[in-house]
Amino acid sequence: GVTREYWLSVEEGSCAPDGYARQCQTVNGTVPGPTIIADWGDSLVIHVTNNLKSNGTAIHWHGLRQSGSNIYDGVPGITQCAIAIGQSMTYRFKVTQYGSSWYHSHFSLQYANGAFGGIVFNGPATSNYDEDLGHLFLSDWSHVDIFTRWFAARNGQPPALESGLINGTNKYDCSNSTTDPNCTGRGVKLTTVVEKGKKYRLRLVNAAVDGVFQFSIDKHKLKVIAADLVPIKPYSTSSLKITEGQRYDIIFHANQAVDNYWIRAGWLNACQPNEHPDSITSVLRYNASSTLDPTTTSDVTVSSDCLDEPLASLVPHVKIDVTNIQKSFDTYLNISKQVDYIHWTINTSSLVIDWANPTLKQVFNGESLFPTEYNVLAVNKTTTDNEWIVLVIQDQSNLNLEHPIHLHGHDFWILDQSTGTFDAATSPKNFKTKNPARRDVAALPGNGYLAIAFMPDNPGAWLCHCHIAWHASEGLSLEFLERRADIKADVSDSDLTQFNDICQTWSDSVG
Ligand code: C2O
């Protein structure tokens, strides 16, 4: 492999991705930012500069296992201090997976203001297609800064966002906002041009703040070849549910009449208490057809739930021995309203982080860490072969709201996603232990439970959180401190020097 170098600037400025002008936070000035492209086996060197006017930043490379490079996972308060304004940090890691992913700011809600971009790691071909069309980012979109919305709403219902984007663009209808000068009506829908007879690959990402999409292309079948960074046994479908943070690689055959067709990120209202935009669409245009909007209709049945697509992973085949689990965490998710703030709690507490003294700093300095009551769970390696760590999250909030649970530093195997109540004596009998789906984001069904398994094979401080943007900030997170004694061995002197510099500058900047 070779070493590839990238420069990313997290910055802010005005933008109007759907024709409504507002302030955005971006990477290199665009939504989405530039795509990071590398081959399996390469090394990446990515320089990230904080050019914002206020606040720190840090970039997380979503879904990358970061084996031996936990220090570059990009989570402020856990794996690093935030990068202060004017400061740069160089992330260095190896490309050990292949497929499609994305990077995003992991500083509070910045990615929901636009600070995200794509990752493509080329690897062995798992399917044939004629052309790679790259990413298709599906997102919801607020017409004002997302922090304002969140602060206004954070003791009540989550705010409903006005709009949605596909690859950072859409056309918002200004006919009801004629007196609003910010509503320019000059938005445009993304147009993807194809040639009849060819097969195309698309890399779907749900980059939404708070929304599950049912993706479809009118009259076209989708062949699904990968889920997150995991190749799967390909299957064909007419639509695909995609939860916040998830990715799917699909292939479609341009085998319909030469015409224009709607590509739809259909908002699934069933799992949300609010009304949401229904025109998150883009255009699929066969290259000889007119430039008029499509007139096609969808023949997809709208899903009544937001549960994940059932999937089998392709490689490697595993059998999870649940009779010999090394460690099992049963956790209970709840919601409470404090005076000025909603708190999600796991086992009655929220994750506590110290921005000036992130977990890794405590590890490097040999300090005592936050106790379990702060949702830092220790995982260590034993000498046996069966070392499965099982996490069961039971939703007791009674809101019937689906939560996309994401684990850093690992893919996990999905043992169960159920709408019932977990019973430690009987429920494990229903676990899927033979070649279950493997990925890095899975839906926790509302009022139900999610059971996942992973191996303690990656020393580090790894966040596990809900990928609904405000839920993590509201406490719906826990942290695995995996094999604490082995973490520092992976850190070089220059890694450590930079780590300490970033923390020093951050501490100075916040006084
Ligand atoms: Cu997409 Cu904690 O990350």
Short mmCIF file of C-alpha atoms and ligand atoms in Angstrom, two decimals:
data_model
loop_
_atom_site.label_atom_id
_atom_site.label_comp_id
_atom_site.label_asym_id
_atom_site.label_seq_id
_atom_site.Cartn_x
_atom_site.Cartn_y
_atom_site.Cartn_z
CA GLY A 1 0.00 0.00 0.00
CA VAL A 2 0.94 3.63 -0.42
CA THR A 3 0.51 6.62 1.87
CA ARG A 4 -2.22 9.05 0.85
CA GLU A 5 -2.42 12.53 2.24
CA TYR A 6 -5.48 14.77 2.58
CA TRP A 7 -6.15 18.26 3.95
CA LEU A 8 -9.50 19.01 5.51
CA SER A 9 -10.59 22.40 6.76
CA VAL A 10 -13.61 22.58 9.08
CA GLU A 11 -15.06 26.00 8.43
CA GLU A 12 -18.23 28.04 8.43
CA GLY A 13 -19.98 30.35 6.05
CA SER A 14 -23.30 30.96 4.39
CA CYS A 15 -24.80 28.30 2.20
CA ALA A 16 -28.16 27.50 0.62
CA PRO A 17 -28.08 23.81 -0.27
CA ASP A 18 -31.84 23.62 -0.88
CA GLY A 19 -32.27 27.27 -1.86
CA TYR A 20 -32.72 28.53 1.70
CA ALA A 21 -29.80 30.68 2.89
CA ARG A 22 -28.30 30.04 6.33
CA GLN A 23 -24.96 29.63 8.11
CA CYS A 24 -23.39 26.18 7.69
CA GLN A 25 -20.40 24.32 8.99
CA THR A 26 -18.60 22.47 6.24
CA VAL A 27 -15.48 20.57 5.35
CA ASN A 28 -13.51 22.49 2.70
CA GLY A 29 -16.51 24.72 2.00
CA THR A 30 -18.94 22.17 0.58
CA VAL A 31 -21.74 19.89 1.84
CA PRO A 32 -20.71 17.09 1.69
CA GLY A 33 -16.97 17.71 1.93
CA PRO A 34 -14.37 16.01 -0.30
CA THR A 35 -14.31 12.21 -0.53
CA ILE A 36 -11.37 10.39 1.04
CA ILE A 37 -10.31 7.67 -1.41
CA ALA A 38 -7.76 4.95 -0.73
CA ASP A 39 -7.03 1.30 -1.44
CA TRP A 40 -7.22 -1.52 1.05
CA GLY A 41 -3.77 -1.71 2.70
CA ASP A 42 -2.88 1.97 2.20
CA SER A 43 -2.00 4.37 4.97
CA LEU A 44 -3.84 7.64 5.41
CA VAL A 45 -2.42 10.91 6.68
CA ILE A 46 -5.19 13.47 7.06
CA HIS A 47 -4.54 17.01 8.26
CA VAL A 48 -7.60 18.57 9.87
CA THR A 49 -7.61 22.30 10.58
CA ASN A 50 -10.19 24.07 12.72
CA ASN A 51 -11.11 27.21 10.76
CA LEU A 52 -14.38 27.76 12.64
CA LYS A 53 -15.21 31.07 14.30
CA SER A 54 -16.26 29.46 17.55
CA ASN A 55 -15.94 26.02 19.11
CA GLY A 56 -13.51 23.16 18.81
CA THR A 57 -13.77 20.32 16.34
CA ALA A 58 -12.57 16.78 15.67
CA ILE A 59 -13.21 14.40 12.78
CA HIS A 60 -14.37 10.84 13.31
CA TRP A 61 -13.91 8.25 10.56
CA HIS A 62 -17.17 6.41 10.99
CA GLY A 63 -16.99 2.62 10.98
CA LEU A 64 -13.20 2.38 10.75
CA ARG A 65 -11.91 -0.08 13.30
CA GLN A 66 -8.76 1.92 14.00
CA SER A 67 -6.86 -1.17 15.14
CA GLY A 68 -3.79 0.18 16.85
CA SER A 69 -4.87 3.77 16.21
CA ASN A 70 -7.55 4.47 18.81
CA ILE A 71 -5.83 7.84 19.34
CA TYR A 72 -7.06 8.85 15.84
CA ASP A 73 -10.71 7.88 16.29
CA GLY A 74 -11.60 11.56 16.59
CA VAL A 75 -13.90 11.70 19.62
CA PRO A 76 -13.45 14.80 21.80
CA GLY A 77 -13.44 13.94 25.51
CA ILE A 78 -12.57 10.32 24.80
CA THR A 79 -9.77 9.81 22.30
CA GLN A 80 -8.53 13.41 22.07
CA CYS A 81 -9.15 16.97 23.16
CA ALA A 82 -11.06 19.05 20.65
CA ILE A 83 -8.90 20.84 18.10
CA ALA A 84 -8.95 24.52 19.11
CA ILE A 85 -9.68 27.32 16.65
CA GLY A 86 -6.72 27.89 14.35
CA GLN A 87 -5.11 24.59 15.32
CA SER A 88 -4.41 21.57 13.08
CA MET A 89 -4.19 17.91 13.92
CA THR A 90 -2.84 15.12 11.72
CA TYR A 91 -4.72 11.82 11.82
CA ARG A 92 -2.74 8.72 10.81
CA PHE A 93 -4.23 5.29 10.31
CA LYS A 94 -4.18 2.19 8.11
CA VAL A 95 -6.90 1.16 5.70
CA THR A 96 -7.83 -2.30 6.98
CA GLN A 97 -11.38 -2.50 5.58
CA TYR A 98 -12.91 -1.86 2.18
CA GLY A 99 -16.20 -0.45 1.01
CA SER A 100 -18.12 2.74 1.68
CA SER A 101 -18.23 4.94 4.71
CA TRP A 102 -18.20 8.55 5.80
CA TYR A 103 -16.41 10.89 8.12
CA HIS A 104 -18.05 13.55 10.23
CA SER A 105 -17.28 16.02 12.95
CA HIS A 106 -17.78 14.34 16.30
CA PHE A 107 -17.98 17.65 18.12
CA SER A 108 -21.58 17.84 19.30
CA LEU A 109 -23.96 18.50 16.38
CA GLN A 110 -21.51 20.03 13.86
CA TYR A 111 -22.10 17.32 11.27
CA ALA A 112 -25.78 18.23 11.28
CA ASN A 113 -24.74 21.71 10.13
CA GLY A 114 -22.93 20.13 7.17
CA ALA A 115 -19.51 18.97 8.43
CA PHE A 116 -19.28 15.51 6.87
CA GLY A 117 -17.96 13.77 3.76
CA GLY A 118 -17.46 10.38 2.09
CA ILE A 119 -14.92 7.60 2.43
CA VAL A 120 -14.26 5.06 -0.34
CA PHE A 121 -11.83 2.22 0.26
CA ASN A 122 -11.30 0.12 -2.84
CA GLY A 123 -10.83 -3.59 -2.25
CA PRO A 124 -11.45 -6.91 -3.96
CA ALA A 125 -14.49 -6.79 -6.25
CA THR A 126 -17.48 -8.52 -4.72
CA SER A 127 -19.88 -7.75 -7.58
CA ASN A 128 -19.84 -6.54 -11.16
CA TYR A 129 -20.98 -3.17 -12.38
CA ASP A 130 -20.06 -0.80 -15.20
CA GLU A 131 -19.67 2.44 -13.34
CA ASP A 132 -19.26 3.69 -9.78
CA LEU A 133 -21.50 6.71 -9.12
CA GLY A 134 -19.97 7.26 -5.67
CA HIS A 135 -21.85 8.36 -2.59
CA LEU A 136 -25.47 9.28 -2.21
CA PHE A 137 -25.80 11.08 1.12
CA LEU A 138 -29.35 11.14 2.45
CA SER A 139 -29.94 13.75 5.12
CA ASP A 140 -32.51 15.93 6.82
CA TRP A 141 -31.78 19.63 6.90
CA SER A 142 -32.64 22.52 9.18
CA HIS A 143 -33.21 26.05 7.93
CA VAL A 144 -31.35 27.55 10.87
CA ASP A 145 -28.25 26.50 12.76
CA ILE A 146 -28.93 23.13 14.36
CA PHE A 147 -27.65 24.21 17.79
CA THR A 148 -30.35 26.90 17.98
CA ARG A 149 -33.00 24.30 17.20
CA TRP A 150 -31.69 21.87 19.73
CA PHE A 151 -31.35 24.38 22.55
CA ALA A 152 -34.89 25.60 21.92
CA ALA A 153 -36.29 22.07 21.94
CA ARG A 154 -34.17 20.24 24.41
CA ASN A 155 -36.74 19.99 27.17
CA GLY A 156 -39.52 18.89 24.85
CA GLN A 157 -40.18 17.18 21.54
CA PRO A 158 -37.26 17.08 19.12
CA PRO A 159 -37.55 19.79 16.47
CA ALA A 160 -38.90 18.81 13.07
CA LEU A 161 -36.51 19.95 10.36
CA GLU A 162 -37.93 21.71 7.33
CA SER A 163 -36.05 20.07 4.57
CA GLY A 164 -33.83 17.24 3.41
CA LEU A 165 -30.91 16.87 1.01
CA ILE A 166 -29.45 14.29 -1.32
CA ASN A 167 -25.72 14.86 -1.73
CA GLY A 168 -26.11 18.29 -0.17
CA THR A 169 -28.72 19.62 -2.59
CA ASN A 170 -32.48 19.86 -3.03
CA LYS A 171 -35.14 22.30 -4.16
CA TYR A 172 -37.15 23.75 -1.28
CA ASP A 173 -40.61 25.04 -2.21
CA CYS A 174 -40.69 28.76 -1.34
CA SER A 175 -44.29 29.36 -2.45
CA ASN A 176 -45.44 29.52 1.19
CA SER A 177 -42.51 31.69 2.27
CA THR A 178 -42.69 34.58 -0.21
CA THR A 179 -41.90 37.18 2.47
CA ASP A 180 -38.86 35.32 3.78
CA PRO A 181 -35.77 36.79 2.10
CA ASN A 182 -33.72 33.70 2.93
CA CYS A 183 -35.99 31.55 0.82
CA THR A 184 -34.53 32.09 -2.64
CA GLY A 185 -36.27 29.23 -4.43
CA ARG A 186 -33.03 28.64 -6.31
CA GLY A 187 -32.35 25.17 -4.99
CA VAL A 188 -31.74 22.36 -7.46
CA LYS A 189 -32.25 18.64 -7.24
CA LEU A 190 -29.32 16.34 -7.86
CA THR A 191 -29.43 14.75 -11.31
CA THR A 192 -27.66 11.46 -11.94
CA VAL A 193 -27.26 10.65 -15.61
CA VAL A 194 -27.08 7.02 -16.72
CA GLU A 195 -26.90 5.12 -19.97
CA LYS A 196 -29.50 2.48 -20.77
CA GLY A 197 -28.18 -1.05 -20.35
CA LYS A 198 -25.41 -0.26 -17.88
CA LYS A 199 -25.09 -1.28 -14.25
CA TYR A 200 -24.22 1.30 -11.61
CA ARG A 201 -22.94 1.20 -8.07
CA LEU A 202 -24.18 3.68 -5.47
CA ARG A 203 -22.86 4.16 -1.96
CA LEU A 204 -25.76 5.17 0.29
CA VAL A 205 -25.18 6.91 3.60
CA ASN A 206 -27.83 8.06 6.05
CA ALA A 207 -26.29 11.28 7.38
CA ALA A 208 -29.52 12.47 9.02
CA VAL A 209 -29.81 14.19 12.37
CA ASP A 210 -32.95 12.27 13.18
CA GLY A 211 -34.64 10.21 10.50
CA VAL A 212 -34.86 6.74 9.00
CA PHE A 213 -35.27 6.65 5.22
CA GLN A 214 -36.84 4.12 2.92
CA PHE A 215 -34.69 4.46 -0.19
CA SER A 216 -35.94 3.56 -3.65
CA ILE A 217 -35.56 4.38 -7.34
CA ASP A 218 -38.88 4.36 -9.19
CA LYS A 219 -39.28 1.23 -11.35
CA HIS A 220 -35.74 0.00 -10.61
CA LYS A 221 -34.62 -2.93 -8.52
CA LEU A 222 -31.74 -2.53 -6.10
CA LYS A 223 -29.14 -5.20 -5.57
CA VAL A 224 -27.65 -4.79 -2.11
CA ILE A 225 -24.00 -5.89 -1.89
CA ALA A 226 -22.67 -4.41 1.36
CA ALA A 227 -23.97 -3.14 4.68
CA ASP A 228 -21.73 -0.65 6.46
CA LEU A 229 -18.19 -1.83 5.66
CA VAL A 230 -19.21 -5.47 5.39
CA PRO A 231 -19.82 -7.28 2.08
CA ILE A 232 -23.03 -9.30 2.29
CA LYS A 233 -24.68 -12.08 0.34
CA PRO A 234 -26.25 -9.95 -2.43
CA TYR A 235 -30.01 -9.73 -2.56
CA SER A 236 -32.50 -7.85 -4.65
CA THR A 237 -35.18 -5.50 -3.34
CA SER A 238 -37.31 -2.60 -4.51
CA SER A 239 -36.59 -0.48 -1.42
CA LEU A 240 -34.19 -0.34 1.47
CA LYS A 241 -34.57 1.05 4.99
CA ILE A 242 -31.51 2.92 6.14
CA THR A 243 -31.00 4.11 9.70
CA GLU A 244 -28.89 7.09 10.86
CA GLY A 245 -25.18 6.33 10.39
CA GLN A 246 -25.74 3.21 8.28
CA ARG A 247 -24.43 2.65 4.76
CA TYR A 248 -25.50 0.35 1.97
CA ASP A 249 -23.73 -0.35 -1.30
CA ILE A 250 -26.19 -1.08 -4.06
CA ILE A 251 -26.09 -1.88 -7.75
CA PHE A 252 -28.94 -0.99 -10.07
CA HIS A 253 -29.42 -1.88 -13.70
CA ALA A 254 -30.53 0.97 -15.98
CA ASN A 255 -32.84 -1.37 -17.84
CA GLN A 256 -36.05 0.67 -18.01
CA ALA A 257 -37.42 2.87 -20.79
CA VAL A 258 -35.30 5.95 -21.58
CA ASP A 259 -36.94 8.51 -19.30
CA ASN A 260 -36.53 10.36 -15.99
CA TYR A 261 -37.21 8.62 -12.67
CA TRP A 262 -37.40 9.82 -9.07
CA ILE A 263 -34.82 8.63 -6.61
CA ARG A 264 -36.50 8.79 -3.19
CA ALA A 265 -35.26 9.03 0.37
CA GLY A 266 -38.74 8.38 1.77
CA TRP A 267 -39.09 9.65 5.32
CA LEU A 268 -40.47 7.00 7.65
CA ASN A 269 -42.89 8.85 9.89
CA ALA A 270 -43.83 5.70 11.77
CA CYS A 271 -40.87 5.96 14.11
CA GLN A 272 -41.00 9.70 14.67
CA PRO A 273 -43.38 11.83 16.67
CA ASN A 274 -43.15 14.75 14.26
CA GLU A 275 -44.06 15.68 10.73
CA HIS A 276 -41.16 15.56 8.35
CA PRO A 277 -40.41 16.59 4.78
CA ASP A 278 -41.56 14.16 2.13
CA SER A 279 -39.76 15.44 -0.96
CA ILE A 280 -36.22 14.29 -0.35
CA THR A 281 -35.74 13.25 -3.93
CA SER A 282 -33.27 13.44 -6.77
CA VAL A 283 -33.48 12.64 -10.46
CA LEU A 284 -32.27 9.59 -12.35
CA ARG A 285 -31.98 10.64 -15.97
CA TYR A 286 -31.32 8.28 -18.87
CA ASN A 287 -28.91 10.24 -21.02
CA ALA A 288 -31.10 10.76 -24.07
CA SER A 289 -34.18 11.85 -22.16
CA SER A 290 -35.58 15.34 -21.57
CA THR A 291 -34.53 17.67 -18.76
CA LEU A 292 -38.07 17.82 -17.39
CA ASP A 293 -38.83 16.59 -13.88
CA PRO A 294 -39.79 12.93 -13.70
CA THR A 295 -43.48 12.08 -13.63
CA THR A 296 -42.98 8.59 -12.26
CA THR A 297 -44.75 7.33 -9.17
CA SER A 298 -43.45 4.90 -6.60
CA ASP A 299 -44.84 1.41 -6.35
CA VAL A 300 -43.05 0.76 -3.07
CA THR A 301 -45.17 -0.05 -0.03
CA VAL A 302 -44.26 2.36 2.74
CA SER A 303 -42.81 0.47 5.71
CA SER A 304 -44.82 0.67 8.91
CA ASP A 305 -41.73 0.39 11.10
CA CYS A 306 -38.13 1.55 11.14
CA LEU A 307 -36.49 -1.76 11.94
CA ASP A 308 -33.32 -2.74 10.12
CA GLU A 309 -33.30 -4.78 6.96
CA PRO A 310 -32.66 -8.43 7.86
CA LEU A 311 -29.22 -9.29 6.51
CA ALA A 312 -26.75 -12.11 6.38
CA SER A 313 -23.10 -11.19 6.32
CA LEU A 314 -20.98 -12.88 3.70
CA VAL A 315 -17.55 -13.11 5.26
CA PRO A 316 -16.30 -14.40 7.57
CA HIS A 317 -18.72 -17.04 8.77
CA VAL A 318 -18.86 -17.23 12.54
CA LYS A 319 -20.56 -19.22 15.20
CA ILE A 320 -20.99 -17.30 18.42
CA ASP A 321 -20.86 -19.52 21.45
CA VAL A 322 -23.30 -17.87 23.83
CA THR A 323 -22.85 -20.58 26.41
CA ASN A 324 -19.40 -19.25 27.05
CA ILE A 325 -19.71 -15.51 27.08
CA GLN A 326 -16.79 -13.79 28.72
CA LYS A 327 -18.74 -10.80 29.77
CA SER A 328 -22.25 -9.60 29.34
CA PHE A 329 -23.61 -6.14 29.96
CA ASP A 330 -27.34 -5.76 30.36
CA THR A 331 -28.15 -2.10 30.20
CA TYR A 332 -31.42 -0.25 30.59
CA LEU A 333 -32.21 2.83 28.63
CA ASN A 334 -34.43 5.51 30.09
CA ILE A 335 -35.32 9.14 29.57
CA SER A 336 -35.75 11.79 32.23
CA LYS A 337 -36.55 15.46 32.01
CA GLN A 338 -34.29 17.61 34.13
CA VAL A 339 -35.03 21.25 34.74
CA ASP A 340 -33.57 22.52 31.51
CA TYR A 341 -32.51 19.43 29.69
CA ILE A 342 -33.57 16.00 28.52
CA HIS A 343 -31.33 13.22 29.75
CA TRP A 344 -31.12 9.78 28.32
CA THR A 345 -29.77 7.43 30.90
CA ILE A 346 -28.27 3.98 30.67
CA ASN A 347 -28.50 2.12 33.97
CA THR A 348 -29.69 5.39 35.59
CA SER A 349 -26.63 7.43 34.59
CA SER A 350 -25.39 9.31 31.55
CA LEU A 351 -21.91 9.10 30.09
CA VAL A 352 -19.71 11.69 31.78
CA ILE A 353 -16.76 13.02 29.82
CA ASP A 354 -14.12 15.53 30.74
CA TRP A 355 -13.29 17.69 27.75
CA ALA A 356 -9.92 18.76 29.10
CA ASN A 357 -8.97 15.31 30.34
CA PRO A 358 -10.23 12.78 27.80
CA THR A 359 -10.20 9.06 28.59
CA LEU A 360 -6.98 8.46 26.67
CA LYS A 361 -5.19 11.20 28.58
CA GLN A 362 -6.21 9.52 31.82
CA VAL A 363 -4.95 6.22 30.42
CA PHE A 364 -1.61 7.70 29.32
CA ASN A 365 -1.13 9.44 32.67
CA GLY A 366 -2.10 6.40 34.69
CA GLU A 367 -4.95 8.29 36.32
CA SER A 368 -7.96 6.59 37.75
CA LEU A 369 -10.86 6.60 35.35
CA PHE A 370 -14.46 7.48 35.75
CA PRO A 371 -16.35 4.75 37.58
CA THR A 372 -18.88 2.39 36.02
CA GLU A 373 -21.71 4.61 37.23
CA TYR A 374 -20.48 7.10 34.64
CA ASN A 375 -21.05 4.48 31.94
CA VAL A 376 -17.42 3.59 31.36
CA LEU A 377 -17.38 -0.21 31.09
CA ALA A 378 -14.10 -2.11 31.33
CA VAL A 379 -13.46 -4.98 28.93
CA ASN A 380 -10.37 -7.14 29.22
CA LYS A 381 -8.95 -10.14 27.46
CA THR A 382 -8.85 -13.55 29.06
CA THR A 383 -6.90 -16.59 27.97
CA THR A 384 -9.81 -18.56 26.55
CA ASP A 385 -10.80 -18.65 22.90
CA ASN A 386 -14.40 -17.80 23.52
CA GLU A 387 -14.20 -14.20 24.38
CA TRP A 388 -17.46 -12.79 23.23
CA ILE A 389 -18.58 -9.62 24.88
CA VAL A 390 -22.35 -9.30 24.74
CA LEU A 391 -24.19 -6.04 25.19
CA VAL A 392 -27.95 -6.04 25.60
CA ILE A 393 -29.66 -2.66 25.58
CA GLN A 394 -33.25 -2.69 26.77
CA ASP A 395 -35.33 0.40 25.99
CA GLN A 396 -37.50 1.26 28.97
CA SER A 397 -38.28 4.83 27.96
CA ASN A 398 -41.74 3.87 26.77
CA LEU A 399 -41.55 6.29 23.84
CA ASN A 400 -41.65 3.63 21.16
CA LEU A 401 -38.78 5.38 19.43
CA GLU A 402 -36.13 3.50 17.49
CA HIS A 403 -32.48 4.25 18.35
CA PRO A 404 -29.61 3.58 15.92
CA ILE A 405 -26.86 2.17 18.15
CA HIS A 406 -23.31 2.65 16.86
CA LEU A 407 -20.14 1.16 18.33
CA HIS A 408 -16.72 2.63 17.59
CA GLY A 409 -13.65 0.45 17.00
CA HIS A 410 -15.59 -2.68 16.04
CA ASP A 411 -18.12 -4.21 13.80
CA PHE A 412 -20.52 -6.16 15.93
CA TRP A 413 -22.61 -9.25 15.33
CA ILE A 414 -26.35 -8.74 15.80
CA LEU A 415 -27.71 -11.47 18.08
CA ASP A 416 -31.21 -10.10 18.41
CA GLN A 417 -33.39 -7.10 17.68
CA SER A 418 -36.70 -7.60 19.37
CA THR A 419 -39.69 -5.54 20.38
CA GLY A 420 -40.20 -7.39 23.68
CA THR A 421 -38.62 -7.33 27.11
CA PHE A 422 -35.30 -9.08 27.50
CA ASP A 423 -35.25 -11.96 29.93
CA ALA A 424 -31.77 -13.16 30.85
CA ALA A 425 -32.99 -16.72 31.42
CA THR A 426 -34.98 -17.27 28.25
CA SER A 427 -34.21 -14.60 25.63
CA PRO A 428 -30.67 -15.78 24.77
CA LYS A 429 -32.23 -19.01 23.48
CA ASN A 430 -33.54 -16.97 20.56
CA PHE A 431 -30.21 -15.32 19.77
CA LYS A 432 -29.05 -15.75 16.19
CA THR A 433 -25.58 -17.16 16.72
CA LYS A 434 -24.78 -18.74 13.36
CA ASN A 435 -23.38 -16.22 10.92
CA PRO A 436 -25.49 -13.30 12.15
CA ALA A 437 -25.36 -9.91 10.42
CA ARG A 438 -22.22 -7.92 11.13
CA ARG A 439 -22.16 -4.13 10.90
CA ASP A 440 -21.47 -1.01 12.96
CA VAL A 441 -24.91 0.58 13.38
CA ALA A 442 -28.04 -1.37 14.30
CA ALA A 443 -31.52 -0.29 15.28
CA LEU A 444 -32.65 -0.76 18.85
CA PRO A 445 -36.41 -1.29 18.38
CA GLY A 446 -38.64 1.09 20.37
CA ASN A 447 -39.62 -0.43 23.75
CA GLY A 448 -37.55 -3.47 22.77
CA TYR A 449 -33.98 -4.63 22.99
CA LEU A 450 -30.86 -4.99 20.90
CA ALA A 451 -28.29 -7.70 21.68
CA ILE A 452 -24.86 -7.45 20.05
CA ALA A 453 -21.60 -9.35 20.41
CA PHE A 454 -18.01 -8.37 19.74
CA MET A 455 -14.52 -9.63 20.57
CA PRO A 456 -12.13 -7.73 22.86
CA ASP A 457 -9.54 -7.67 20.06
CA ASN A 458 -8.97 -3.94 19.76
CA PRO A 459 -7.46 -2.10 22.75
CA GLY A 460 -8.89 1.39 23.10
CA ALA A 461 -11.49 3.73 24.49
CA TRP A 462 -14.52 3.19 22.27
CA LEU A 463 -17.73 5.13 22.34
CA CYS A 464 -21.05 3.35 21.90
CA HIS A 465 -23.94 5.72 21.27
CA CYS A 466 -27.20 6.52 19.61
CA HIS A 467 -26.61 8.11 16.18
CA ILE A 468 -29.63 10.42 16.47
CA ALA A 469 -27.56 13.60 16.61
CA TRP A 470 -28.84 15.06 19.87
CA HIS A 471 -29.27 11.80 21.73
CA ALA A 472 -25.54 11.25 22.21
CA SER A 473 -25.19 14.78 23.61
CA GLU A 474 -28.18 14.09 25.84
CA GLY A 475 -26.42 11.16 27.44
CA LEU A 476 -27.40 8.20 25.29
CA SER A 477 -23.83 6.90 25.22
CA LEU A 478 -21.56 4.55 27.00
CA GLU A 479 -17.88 3.91 26.65
CA PHE A 480 -15.94 0.66 26.53
CA LEU A 481 -12.47 0.87 27.94
CA GLU A 482 -11.04 -2.15 26.20
CA ARG A 483 -7.80 -3.70 27.47
CA ARG A 484 -6.57 -0.55 29.10
CA ALA A 485 -3.12 -2.02 29.76
CA ASP A 486 -2.50 -2.56 26.02
CA ILE A 487 -3.58 0.83 24.69
CA LYS A 488 -0.36 2.78 25.14
CA ALA A 489 1.75 0.19 23.32
CA ASP A 490 0.25 1.39 19.99
CA VAL A 491 1.10 5.04 20.58
CA SER A 492 4.37 6.45 19.20
CA ASP A 493 6.24 9.35 20.76
CA SER A 494 5.14 11.70 17.98
CA ASP A 495 1.49 10.59 18.37
CA LEU A 496 1.76 11.40 22.05
CA THR A 497 3.45 14.75 21.51
CA GLN A 498 0.69 15.86 19.16
CA PHE A 499 -1.99 14.50 21.52
CA ASN A 500 -0.60 16.55 24.40
CA ASP A 501 -0.22 19.66 22.21
CA ILE A 502 -3.83 19.47 21.11
CA CYS A 503 -4.95 19.16 24.74
CA GLN A 504 -2.72 21.98 25.89
CA THR A 505 -4.00 24.35 23.19
CA TRP A 506 -7.58 23.35 23.92
CA SER A 507 -7.16 23.95 27.66
CA ASP A 508 -5.53 27.33 27.00
CA SER A 509 -8.29 28.33 24.60
CA VAL A 510 -11.10 27.60 27.04
CA GLY A 511 -9.22 29.29 29.89
CU1 C2O B 1 -20.78 8.31 13.14
CU2 C2O B 1 -19.76 8.20 17.03
O1 C2O B 1 -20.22 8.25 15.07
#
